[in-house]
């Protein structure tokens, strides 16, 4: 932090300006926090909805601008610091360091930094796409011309949704994944098989039980030697939690997300909580082992709980 400018204390800092960050700000107000709230987001946009990115926006049926999430009047006075990534945090001194080197002091912290796409570990290939941001979705949509050959690597939710959207656009679509059936872990074998048959009836070709081992300018090579010709590749092989900005904080468990207690507190600290995709927490619905859940409803649910935890700690109320 040498040479860094030191800002004044600004109430509660929320890191991540997406669904979780927005819901956290709203729930902090609902929980009775009247002080300042500053939300830092590395994307240039106000919070927007991601589900349409693999559906209506990708299909060209919805405008990117239409995905912006409605903000409740209670968060009108929230300060949005967009295009402003947090690079480090000191949870003891209660400071955040931003990309420009400036330092922001806070009283309470909400971590809402979500996840990013996991990438295939090899170089090369035809144009490669992922779908996480508005820019990702519009870039991929531009490549989904009728007749384009699209190889989707990964057969989870996003892989299957992209395959369906690309096929509807008239692309020749193949899906490659190591599992026996698409989305088998989420749906179970019978429903997963039915899903595959439905995709196949619409013309999607599957290479299940296979890995992509090499990317070439012409497409990809599978572990059985099959060469798939593709004009573009979509990498849909899962996600990685955005926790690097907390890596220097001693005592935190950042294995697959930020480990929280049942009140969403980070590292047992009363003034730091996590919400949304990045939070790994014990949830009686799924058993005693803490886990992350990447589902649209989780940022809202965790924000409600985390906001109560944080406001109670900062105001000294039960
Ligand atoms: C294509 C797609 C389709 C989906 N479809 C569905 C669906 O149909 N149903 C469903 O239930 N769920 C769906 N989801 C999942 C749902 O969108 C997520 O669960 C939700 O967006 C999680 O919100 P979040 O705020 O926790 O994380 P994110 O939305 O990932 O937001 C985190 C934000 O923090 C920012 N950030 C990260 N690091 C930093 C940093 N150091 N400093 C500042 N900012 C940072 C990120 O850039 C991002 O803007 C979909 C997701 C995607 C990508």
mmCIF file of C-alpha atoms and ligand atoms in Angstrom:
data_model
loop_
_atom_site.group_PDB
_atom_site.id
_atom_site.type_symbol
_atom_site.label_atom_id
_atom_site.label_comp_id
_atom_site.label_asym_id
_atom_site.label_seq_id
_atom_site.Cartn_x
_atom_site.Cartn_y
_atom_site.Cartn_z
ATOM 1 C CA UNK A 1 0.000 0.000 0.000
ATOM 2 C CA UNK A 2 3.022 2.307 -0.161
ATOM 3 C CA UNK A 3 2.090 5.679 -1.636
ATOM 4 C CA UNK A 4 -1.597 4.891 -1.490
ATOM 5 C CA UNK A 5 -4.004 7.676 -0.716
ATOM 6 C CA UNK A 6 -6.109 7.030 2.377
ATOM 7 C CA UNK A 7 -9.836 7.714 2.143
ATOM 8 C CA UNK A 8 -12.254 8.623 4.906
ATOM 9 C CA UNK A 9 -14.392 5.966 6.559
ATOM 10 C CA UNK A 10 -17.440 5.284 4.398
ATOM 11 C CA UNK A 11 -19.808 3.047 6.339
ATOM 12 C CA UNK A 12 -20.407 -0.339 4.772
ATOM 13 C CA UNK A 13 -18.430 -1.421 1.707
ATOM 14 C CA UNK A 14 -19.924 -3.998 -0.644
ATOM 15 C CA UNK A 15 -17.460 -5.652 -3.019
ATOM 16 C CA UNK A 16 -19.208 -6.887 -6.176
ATOM 17 C CA UNK A 17 -21.912 -4.904 -8.009
ATOM 18 C CA UNK A 18 -24.160 -7.646 -9.304
ATOM 19 C CA UNK A 19 -27.250 -9.376 -7.946
ATOM 20 C CA UNK A 20 -25.622 -10.151 -4.578
ATOM 21 C CA UNK A 21 -24.220 -6.635 -4.178
ATOM 22 C CA UNK A 22 -27.569 -5.036 -5.005
ATOM 23 C CA UNK A 23 -29.539 -7.329 -2.720
ATOM 24 C CA UNK A 24 -27.008 -6.700 0.073
ATOM 25 C CA UNK A 25 -27.459 -2.932 -0.229
ATOM 26 C CA UNK A 26 -31.254 -3.301 -0.202
ATOM 27 C CA UNK A 27 -31.218 -5.646 2.774
ATOM 28 C CA UNK A 28 -28.826 -3.431 4.746
ATOM 29 C CA UNK A 29 -31.393 -0.647 4.425
ATOM 30 C CA UNK A 30 -34.210 -3.062 5.327
ATOM 31 C CA UNK A 31 -32.238 -4.138 8.400
ATOM 32 C CA UNK A 32 -32.039 -0.521 9.584
ATOM 33 C CA UNK A 33 -28.628 0.644 8.345
ATOM 34 C CA UNK A 34 -28.902 4.390 7.662
ATOM 35 C CA UNK A 35 -25.192 5.033 7.184
ATOM 36 C CA UNK A 36 -23.235 5.195 3.954
ATOM 37 C CA UNK A 37 -23.062 2.210 1.602
ATOM 38 C CA UNK A 38 -20.460 2.061 -1.172
ATOM 39 C CA UNK A 39 -20.605 -0.722 -3.756
ATOM 40 C CA UNK A 40 -17.435 -1.518 -5.718
ATOM 41 C CA UNK A 41 -17.806 -3.373 -9.005
ATOM 42 C CA UNK A 42 -15.127 -4.270 -11.519
ATOM 43 C CA UNK A 43 -17.658 -4.339 -14.373
ATOM 44 C CA UNK A 44 -18.658 -0.984 -15.887
ATOM 45 C CA UNK A 45 -22.394 -1.719 -15.477
ATOM 46 C CA UNK A 46 -24.970 -1.219 -12.755
ATOM 47 C CA UNK A 47 -26.266 -4.614 -11.531
ATOM 48 C CA UNK A 48 -27.838 -6.665 -14.310
ATOM 49 C CA UNK A 49 -29.524 -10.031 -14.557
ATOM 50 C CA UNK A 50 -27.374 -12.913 -15.833
ATOM 51 C CA UNK A 51 -29.945 -15.654 -16.650
ATOM 52 C CA UNK A 52 -31.011 -13.993 -19.953
ATOM 53 C CA UNK A 53 -27.371 -14.008 -21.110
ATOM 54 C CA UNK A 54 -27.603 -17.663 -22.145
ATOM 55 C CA UNK A 55 -31.211 -17.348 -23.306
ATOM 56 C CA UNK A 56 -33.043 -14.233 -24.609
ATOM 57 C CA UNK A 57 -29.987 -11.959 -24.964
ATOM 58 C CA UNK A 58 -27.972 -14.716 -26.659
ATOM 59 C CA UNK A 59 -30.891 -15.439 -28.999
ATOM 60 C CA UNK A 60 -31.229 -11.748 -29.844
ATOM 61 C CA UNK A 61 -34.748 -11.633 -28.360
ATOM 62 C CA UNK A 62 -33.841 -9.205 -25.590
ATOM 63 C CA UNK A 63 -31.667 -6.149 -25.517
ATOM 64 C CA UNK A 64 -28.633 -6.120 -23.261
ATOM 65 C CA UNK A 65 -29.899 -2.838 -21.768
ATOM 66 C CA UNK A 66 -33.110 -4.596 -20.710
ATOM 67 C CA UNK A 67 -31.240 -6.823 -18.277
ATOM 68 C CA UNK A 68 -30.524 -4.046 -15.757
ATOM 69 C CA UNK A 69 -31.963 -5.007 -12.377
ATOM 70 C CA UNK A 70 -34.541 -2.712 -10.833
ATOM 71 C CA UNK A 71 -33.125 -0.910 -7.824
ATOM 72 C CA UNK A 72 -35.426 -0.212 -4.885
ATOM 73 C CA UNK A 73 -35.842 3.443 -3.813
ATOM 74 C CA UNK A 74 -34.154 2.548 -0.510
ATOM 75 C CA UNK A 75 -30.776 2.271 -2.299
ATOM 76 C CA UNK A 76 -31.024 5.549 -4.203
ATOM 77 C CA UNK A 77 -28.285 7.111 -2.059
ATOM 78 C CA UNK A 78 -25.891 4.177 -2.429
ATOM 79 C CA UNK A 79 -22.600 5.095 -4.072
ATOM 80 C CA UNK A 80 -21.768 2.841 -7.031
ATOM 81 C CA UNK A 81 -18.037 2.720 -7.770
ATOM 82 C CA UNK A 82 -18.162 0.903 -11.098
ATOM 83 C CA UNK A 83 -15.175 -0.206 -13.167
ATOM 84 C CA UNK A 84 -13.362 -0.238 -9.847
ATOM 85 C CA UNK A 85 -11.915 -3.604 -8.827
ATOM 86 C CA UNK A 86 -10.865 -4.276 -5.257
ATOM 87 C CA UNK A 87 -7.417 -5.854 -5.379
ATOM 88 C CA UNK A 88 -6.834 -6.452 -1.663
ATOM 89 C CA UNK A 89 -8.509 -6.238 1.714
ATOM 90 C CA UNK A 90 -7.172 -5.898 5.232
ATOM 91 C CA UNK A 91 -9.938 -7.279 7.420
ATOM 92 C CA UNK A 92 -8.177 -6.233 10.625
ATOM 93 C CA UNK A 93 -7.500 -2.607 9.637
ATOM 94 C CA UNK A 94 -10.816 -2.608 7.709
ATOM 95 C CA UNK A 95 -9.441 -1.238 4.469
ATOM 96 C CA UNK A 96 -9.850 -2.081 0.803
ATOM 97 C CA UNK A 97 -7.250 -1.354 -1.866
ATOM 98 C CA UNK A 98 -8.516 -0.514 -5.332
ATOM 99 C CA UNK A 99 -6.840 -1.023 -8.720
ATOM 100 C CA UNK A 100 -5.708 2.613 -8.798
ATOM 101 C CA UNK A 101 -3.880 2.089 -5.481
ATOM 102 C CA UNK A 102 -6.310 4.166 -3.424
ATOM 103 C CA UNK A 103 -7.454 2.829 -0.079
ATOM 104 C CA UNK A 104 -11.040 2.824 1.147
ATOM 105 C CA UNK A 105 -11.787 2.514 4.860
ATOM 106 C CA UNK A 106 -14.979 0.806 5.963
ATOM 107 C CA UNK A 107 -16.858 -0.143 9.109
ATOM 108 C CA UNK A 108 -18.568 -3.233 7.718
ATOM 109 C CA UNK A 109 -17.805 -5.378 4.687
ATOM 110 C CA UNK A 110 -19.997 -7.459 2.376
ATOM 111 C CA UNK A 111 -18.166 -9.778 -0.038
ATOM 112 C CA UNK A 112 -20.316 -10.354 -3.137
ATOM 113 C CA UNK A 113 -17.705 -11.082 -5.796
ATOM 114 C CA UNK A 114 -19.384 -14.135 -7.333
ATOM 115 C CA UNK A 115 -17.632 -16.479 -9.723
ATOM 116 C CA UNK A 116 -15.985 -16.433 -13.147
ATOM 117 C CA UNK A 117 -15.893 -19.148 -15.820
ATOM 118 C CA UNK A 118 -13.320 -21.901 -15.487
ATOM 119 C CA UNK A 119 -11.262 -22.057 -18.693
ATOM 120 C CA UNK A 120 -9.917 -25.027 -20.664
ATOM 121 C CA UNK A 121 -6.264 -25.483 -19.764
ATOM 122 C CA UNK A 122 -4.925 -25.533 -23.343
ATOM 123 C CA UNK A 123 -4.017 -22.778 -25.807
ATOM 124 C CA UNK A 124 -5.119 -22.226 -29.393
ATOM 125 C CA UNK A 125 -8.334 -23.181 -31.119
ATOM 126 C CA UNK A 126 -10.903 -21.257 -33.140
ATOM 127 C CA UNK A 127 -12.519 -18.217 -31.442
ATOM 128 C CA UNK A 128 -13.248 -19.258 -27.844
ATOM 129 C CA UNK A 129 -16.187 -17.973 -25.824
ATOM 130 C CA UNK A 130 -17.541 -18.111 -22.291
ATOM 131 C CA UNK A 131 -20.872 -16.764 -21.012
ATOM 132 C CA UNK A 132 -20.755 -14.808 -17.777
ATOM 133 C CA UNK A 133 -20.986 -11.109 -18.645
ATOM 134 C CA UNK A 134 -23.079 -8.981 -20.975
ATOM 135 C CA UNK A 135 -20.043 -8.557 -23.213
ATOM 136 C CA UNK A 136 -19.527 -12.353 -23.318
ATOM 137 C CA UNK A 137 -23.122 -12.904 -24.373
ATOM 138 C CA UNK A 138 -23.219 -10.257 -27.093
ATOM 139 C CA UNK A 139 -19.847 -11.427 -28.482
ATOM 140 C CA UNK A 140 -21.086 -15.027 -28.688
ATOM 141 C CA UNK A 141 -24.456 -13.958 -30.137
ATOM 142 C CA UNK A 142 -22.588 -12.289 -33.015
ATOM 143 C CA UNK A 143 -20.999 -15.639 -33.873
ATOM 144 C CA UNK A 144 -24.226 -17.675 -33.864
ATOM 145 C CA UNK A 145 -25.038 -17.272 -37.556
ATOM 146 C CA UNK A 146 -27.098 -19.982 -39.280
ATOM 147 C CA UNK A 147 -24.787 -22.760 -40.415
ATOM 148 C CA UNK A 148 -21.953 -21.837 -38.016
ATOM 149 C CA UNK A 149 -20.347 -24.905 -36.453
ATOM 150 C CA UNK A 150 -20.412 -24.552 -32.655
ATOM 151 C CA UNK A 151 -18.720 -26.926 -30.220
ATOM 152 C CA UNK A 152 -19.884 -26.548 -26.641
ATOM 153 C CA UNK A 153 -17.443 -28.020 -24.125
ATOM 154 C CA UNK A 154 -19.373 -28.888 -20.971
ATOM 155 C CA UNK A 155 -22.934 -30.109 -20.510
ATOM 156 C CA UNK A 156 -24.104 -28.335 -17.369
ATOM 157 C CA UNK A 157 -26.851 -25.700 -17.236
ATOM 158 C CA UNK A 158 -24.995 -23.102 -19.261
ATOM 159 C CA UNK A 159 -23.617 -25.583 -21.823
ATOM 160 C CA UNK A 160 -27.088 -27.022 -22.454
ATOM 161 C CA UNK A 161 -28.728 -23.604 -22.649
ATOM 162 C CA UNK A 162 -26.129 -22.325 -25.101
ATOM 163 C CA UNK A 163 -26.497 -25.495 -27.200
ATOM 164 C CA UNK A 164 -30.278 -25.023 -27.389
ATOM 165 C CA UNK A 165 -29.998 -21.325 -28.247
ATOM 166 C CA UNK A 166 -27.310 -21.936 -30.875
ATOM 167 C CA UNK A 167 -29.344 -24.731 -32.462
ATOM 168 C CA UNK A 168 -32.422 -22.494 -32.599
ATOM 169 C CA UNK A 169 -30.257 -19.941 -34.413
ATOM 170 C CA UNK A 170 -29.540 -22.599 -37.045
ATOM 171 C CA UNK A 171 -26.000 -23.518 -35.963
ATOM 172 C CA UNK A 172 -24.566 -27.032 -36.245
ATOM 173 C CA UNK A 173 -24.039 -27.812 -32.554
ATOM 174 C CA UNK A 174 -21.962 -30.497 -30.828
ATOM 175 C CA UNK A 175 -21.664 -30.899 -27.060
ATOM 176 C CA UNK A 176 -18.623 -32.582 -25.507
ATOM 177 C CA UNK A 177 -18.523 -33.618 -21.838
ATOM 178 C CA UNK A 178 -17.030 -36.378 -19.670
ATOM 179 C CA UNK A 179 -20.289 -37.297 -17.909
ATOM 180 C CA UNK A 180 -22.579 -40.016 -19.218
ATOM 181 C CA UNK A 181 -25.568 -37.666 -19.624
ATOM 182 C CA UNK A 182 -25.929 -33.859 -19.726
ATOM 183 C CA UNK A 183 -26.727 -32.212 -16.385
ATOM 184 C CA UNK A 184 -26.793 -35.652 -14.794
ATOM 185 C CA UNK A 185 -25.632 -34.466 -11.365
ATOM 186 C CA UNK A 186 -28.441 -31.886 -11.167
ATOM 187 C CA UNK A 187 -31.237 -33.891 -12.809
ATOM 188 C CA UNK A 188 -30.461 -37.545 -12.097
ATOM 189 C CA UNK A 189 -29.918 -40.143 -14.836
ATOM 190 C CA UNK A 190 -33.486 -40.531 -16.139
ATOM 191 C CA UNK A 191 -34.316 -36.863 -16.570
ATOM 192 C CA UNK A 192 -30.807 -36.203 -17.916
ATOM 193 C CA UNK A 193 -31.275 -38.877 -20.572
ATOM 194 C CA UNK A 194 -34.655 -37.396 -21.525
ATOM 195 C CA UNK A 195 -33.001 -33.984 -21.807
ATOM 196 C CA UNK A 196 -30.320 -35.378 -24.140
ATOM 197 C CA UNK A 197 -32.926 -37.103 -26.328
ATOM 198 C CA UNK A 198 -34.858 -33.874 -26.592
ATOM 199 C CA UNK A 199 -31.730 -31.931 -27.605
ATOM 200 C CA UNK A 200 -30.861 -34.666 -30.128
ATOM 201 C CA UNK A 201 -34.361 -34.556 -31.614
ATOM 202 C CA UNK A 202 -33.693 -30.887 -32.315
ATOM 203 C CA UNK A 203 -30.382 -31.707 -34.004
ATOM 204 C CA UNK A 204 -27.747 -31.253 -31.264
ATOM 205 C CA UNK A 205 -25.005 -33.916 -31.421
ATOM 206 C CA UNK A 206 -23.488 -35.194 -28.178
ATOM 207 C CA UNK A 207 -20.059 -36.690 -27.473
ATOM 208 C CA UNK A 208 -20.676 -37.814 -23.897
ATOM 209 C CA UNK A 209 -17.961 -39.578 -21.907
ATOM 210 C CA UNK A 210 -15.342 -37.613 -23.846
ATOM 211 C CA UNK A 211 -12.818 -34.876 -23.035
ATOM 212 C CA UNK A 212 -11.487 -32.193 -25.359
ATOM 213 C CA UNK A 213 -7.718 -32.688 -25.228
ATOM 214 C CA UNK A 214 -6.491 -30.288 -27.910
ATOM 215 C CA UNK A 215 -7.725 -27.143 -29.614
ATOM 216 C CA UNK A 216 -6.675 -26.446 -33.196
ATOM 217 C CA UNK A 217 -7.582 -23.589 -35.559
ATOM 218 C CA UNK A 218 -10.068 -26.025 -37.152
ATOM 219 C CA UNK A 219 -11.830 -27.065 -33.954
ATOM 220 C CA UNK A 220 -11.053 -29.521 -31.175
ATOM 221 C CA UNK A 221 -9.651 -33.013 -30.760
ATOM 222 C CA UNK A 222 -11.247 -35.426 -28.287
ATOM 223 C CA UNK A 223 -9.519 -38.019 -26.115
ATOM 224 C CA UNK A 224 -10.597 -40.828 -28.491
ATOM 225 C CA UNK A 225 -8.941 -39.032 -31.431
ATOM 226 C CA UNK A 226 -12.197 -37.673 -32.881
ATOM 227 C CA UNK A 227 -11.641 -34.323 -34.626
ATOM 228 C CA UNK A 228 -14.579 -31.935 -34.359
ATOM 229 C CA UNK A 229 -14.566 -29.095 -36.856
ATOM 230 C CA UNK A 230 -15.825 -25.895 -35.268
ATOM 231 C CA UNK A 231 -16.023 -22.218 -36.189
ATOM 232 C CA UNK A 232 -16.193 -21.391 -32.517
ATOM 233 C CA UNK A 233 -15.873 -23.090 -29.144
ATOM 234 C CA UNK A 234 -17.941 -22.339 -26.056
ATOM 235 C CA UNK A 235 -16.212 -23.203 -22.799
ATOM 236 C CA UNK A 236 -18.889 -24.108 -20.242
ATOM 237 C CA UNK A 237 -16.878 -26.213 -17.799
ATOM 238 C CA UNK A 238 -17.862 -24.653 -14.500
ATOM 239 C CA UNK A 239 -16.772 -21.693 -12.435
ATOM 240 C CA UNK A 240 -14.124 -20.407 -10.049
ATOM 241 C CA UNK A 241 -14.998 -18.170 -7.070
ATOM 242 C CA UNK A 242 -13.505 -14.652 -7.141
ATOM 243 C CA UNK A 243 -11.598 -14.690 -3.860
ATOM 244 C CA UNK A 244 -8.097 -13.515 -4.840
ATOM 245 C CA UNK A 245 -8.657 -10.065 -3.304
ATOM 246 C CA UNK A 246 -8.901 -11.802 0.111
ATOM 247 C CA UNK A 247 -5.925 -14.111 -0.392
ATOM 248 C CA UNK A 248 -3.544 -12.106 1.808
ATOM 249 C CA UNK A 249 -5.909 -12.198 4.787
ATOM 250 C CA UNK A 250 -4.604 -14.720 7.313
ATOM 251 C CA UNK A 251 -6.942 -17.304 8.749
ATOM 252 C CA UNK A 252 -9.580 -17.360 5.992
ATOM 253 C CA UNK A 253 -10.624 -20.594 4.323
ATOM 254 C CA UNK A 254 -10.932 -19.743 0.622
ATOM 255 C CA UNK A 255 -11.218 -23.311 -0.616
ATOM 256 C CA UNK A 256 -14.012 -23.158 -3.206
ATOM 257 C CA UNK A 257 -15.384 -19.807 -2.115
ATOM 258 C CA UNK A 258 -15.326 -17.853 1.131
ATOM 259 C CA UNK A 259 -16.084 -20.101 4.078
ATOM 260 C CA UNK A 260 -18.719 -18.494 6.319
ATOM 261 C CA UNK A 261 -20.456 -19.532 9.489
ATOM 262 C CA UNK A 262 -24.225 -20.026 9.671
ATOM 263 C CA UNK A 263 -24.644 -16.234 10.011
ATOM 264 C CA UNK A 264 -22.601 -15.635 6.839
ATOM 265 C CA UNK A 265 -19.701 -14.164 8.846
ATOM 266 C CA UNK A 266 -16.265 -14.450 7.273
ATOM 267 C CA UNK A 267 -13.481 -15.858 9.443
ATOM 268 C CA UNK A 268 -15.611 -15.409 12.577
ATOM 269 C CA UNK A 269 -15.312 -11.613 12.232
ATOM 270 C CA UNK A 270 -18.412 -9.691 13.343
ATOM 271 C CA UNK A 271 -18.017 -6.962 10.723
ATOM 272 C CA UNK A 272 -17.449 -9.005 7.535
ATOM 273 C CA UNK A 273 -20.020 -11.160 5.727
ATOM 274 C CA UNK A 274 -20.334 -12.851 2.331
ATOM 275 C CA UNK A 275 -23.344 -13.356 0.050
ATOM 276 C CA UNK A 276 -24.269 -15.019 -3.239
ATOM 277 C CA UNK A 277 -22.293 -17.374 -5.461
ATOM 278 C CA UNK A 278 -19.001 -16.743 -3.649
ATOM 279 C CA UNK A 279 -20.265 -17.650 -0.154
ATOM 280 C CA UNK A 280 -19.714 -21.196 1.128
ATOM 281 C CA UNK A 281 -21.902 -21.724 4.143
ATOM 282 C CA UNK A 282 -23.686 -24.447 6.126
ATOM 283 C CA UNK A 283 -27.252 -24.760 4.890
ATOM 284 C CA UNK A 284 -29.603 -27.213 6.623
ATOM 285 C CA UNK A 285 -31.395 -27.693 3.279
ATOM 286 C CA UNK A 286 -28.290 -29.384 1.831
ATOM 287 C CA UNK A 287 -26.732 -30.993 4.929
ATOM 288 C CA UNK A 288 -24.057 -30.022 7.450
ATOM 289 C CA UNK A 289 -21.133 -29.607 5.017
ATOM 290 C CA UNK A 290 -20.751 -25.946 4.003
ATOM 291 C CA UNK A 291 -21.230 -25.449 0.278
ATOM 292 C CA UNK A 292 -21.732 -22.823 -2.368
ATOM 293 C CA UNK A 293 -24.949 -22.736 -4.367
ATOM 294 C CA UNK A 294 -24.963 -20.962 -7.737
ATOM 295 C CA UNK A 295 -28.629 -20.165 -8.002
ATOM 296 C CA UNK A 296 -30.413 -16.878 -8.647
ATOM 297 C CA UNK A 297 -32.337 -16.976 -5.351
ATOM 298 C CA UNK A 298 -29.227 -17.399 -3.175
ATOM 299 C CA UNK A 299 -27.910 -13.798 -3.375
ATOM 300 C CA UNK A 300 -31.279 -12.535 -2.102
ATOM 301 C CA UNK A 301 -31.604 -15.125 0.660
ATOM 302 C CA UNK A 302 -28.023 -14.766 1.886
ATOM 303 C CA UNK A 303 -28.169 -10.960 1.663
ATOM 304 C CA UNK A 304 -31.192 -10.864 3.970
ATOM 305 C CA UNK A 305 -29.458 -12.989 6.565
ATOM 306 C CA UNK A 306 -26.010 -11.399 6.195
ATOM 307 C CA UNK A 307 -27.401 -7.859 6.403
ATOM 308 C CA UNK A 308 -29.088 -8.628 9.714
ATOM 309 C CA UNK A 309 -25.846 -10.137 11.019
ATOM 310 C CA UNK A 310 -23.776 -7.137 9.976
ATOM 311 C CA UNK A 311 -26.178 -4.404 11.096
ATOM 312 C CA UNK A 312 -26.609 -6.071 14.484
ATOM 313 C CA UNK A 313 -22.830 -6.203 14.944
ATOM 314 C CA UNK A 314 -22.233 -2.609 13.830
ATOM 315 C CA UNK A 315 -25.074 -1.069 15.819
ATOM 316 C CA UNK A 316 -24.699 -3.273 18.873
ATOM 317 C CA UNK A 317 -28.278 -4.489 18.666
ATOM 318 C CA UNK A 318 -29.260 -8.126 19.158
HETATM 319 C C1 LIG B 1 -25.277 -17.236 -18.358
HETATM 320 C C2 LIG B 1 -25.881 -17.472 -17.000
HETATM 321 C C3 LIG B 1 -27.171 -17.969 -16.890
HETATM 322 C C4 LIG B 1 -27.733 -18.207 -15.648
HETATM 323 N N1 LIG B 1 -29.002 -18.689 -15.580
HETATM 324 C C5 LIG B 1 -29.543 -18.924 -14.374
HETATM 325 C C6 LIG B 1 -30.868 -19.445 -14.272
HETATM 326 O O1 LIG B 1 -31.548 -19.674 -15.282
HETATM 327 N N2 LIG B 1 -31.374 -19.686 -13.024
HETATM 328 C C7 LIG B 1 -30.646 -19.445 -11.886
HETATM 329 O O2 LIG B 1 -31.118 -19.694 -10.773
HETATM 330 N N3 LIG B 1 -29.377 -18.949 -11.960
HETATM 331 C C8 LIG B 1 -28.823 -18.675 -13.162
HETATM 332 N N4 LIG B 1 -27.559 -18.161 -13.240
HETATM 333 C C9 LIG B 1 -26.824 -17.925 -11.966
HETATM 334 C C10 LIG B 1 -27.091 -16.531 -11.370
HETATM 335 O O3 LIG B 1 -27.040 -15.551 -12.365
HETATM 336 C C11 LIG B 1 -26.049 -16.292 -10.274
HETATM 337 O O4 LIG B 1 -26.339 -17.198 -9.238
HETATM 338 C C12 LIG B 1 -26.016 -14.860 -9.784
HETATM 339 O O5 LIG B 1 -25.638 -13.964 -10.798
HETATM 340 C C13 LIG B 1 -25.033 -14.725 -8.605
HETATM 341 O O6 LIG B 1 -24.943 -13.400 -8.227
HETATM 342 P P1 LIG B 1 -23.681 -12.866 -7.407
HETATM 343 O O7 LIG B 1 -23.924 -11.385 -7.244
HETATM 344 O O8 LIG B 1 -23.447 -13.701 -6.225
HETATM 345 O O9 LIG B 1 -22.411 -13.116 -8.352
HETATM 346 P P2 LIG B 1 -22.075 -12.519 -9.772
HETATM 347 O O10 LIG B 1 -23.319 -12.324 -10.566
HETATM 348 O O11 LIG B 1 -20.971 -13.358 -10.308
HETATM 349 O O12 LIG B 1 -21.496 -11.058 -9.455
HETATM 350 C C14 LIG B 1 -20.269 -10.809 -8.847
HETATM 351 C C15 LIG B 1 -19.783 -9.451 -9.308
HETATM 352 O O13 LIG B 1 -18.602 -9.097 -8.597
HETATM 353 C C16 LIG B 1 -17.638 -8.608 -9.513
HETATM 354 N N5 LIG B 1 -16.306 -8.770 -8.927
HETATM 355 C C17 LIG B 1 -15.574 -9.909 -8.818
HETATM 356 N N6 LIG B 1 -14.393 -9.660 -8.205
HETATM 357 C C18 LIG B 1 -14.397 -8.334 -7.919
HETATM 358 C C19 LIG B 1 -13.453 -7.480 -7.270
HETATM 359 N N7 LIG B 1 -12.290 -7.949 -6.787
HETATM 360 N N8 LIG B 1 -13.754 -6.173 -7.141
HETATM 361 C C20 LIG B 1 -14.948 -5.676 -7.612
HETATM 362 N N9 LIG B 1 -15.873 -6.444 -8.237
HETATM 363 C C21 LIG B 1 -15.600 -7.757 -8.376
HETATM 364 C C22 LIG B 1 -17.886 -9.472 -10.742
HETATM 365 O O14 LIG B 1 -17.313 -8.930 -11.902
HETATM 366 C C23 LIG B 1 -19.410 -9.447 -10.790
HETATM 367 O O15 LIG B 1 -19.879 -8.260 -11.403
HETATM 368 C C24 LIG B 1 -26.979 -17.921 -14.474
HETATM 369 C C25 LIG B 1 -25.675 -17.426 -14.584
HETATM 370 C C26 LIG B 1 -25.137 -17.207 -15.833
HETATM 371 C C27 LIG B 1 -23.719 -16.669 -15.940
#
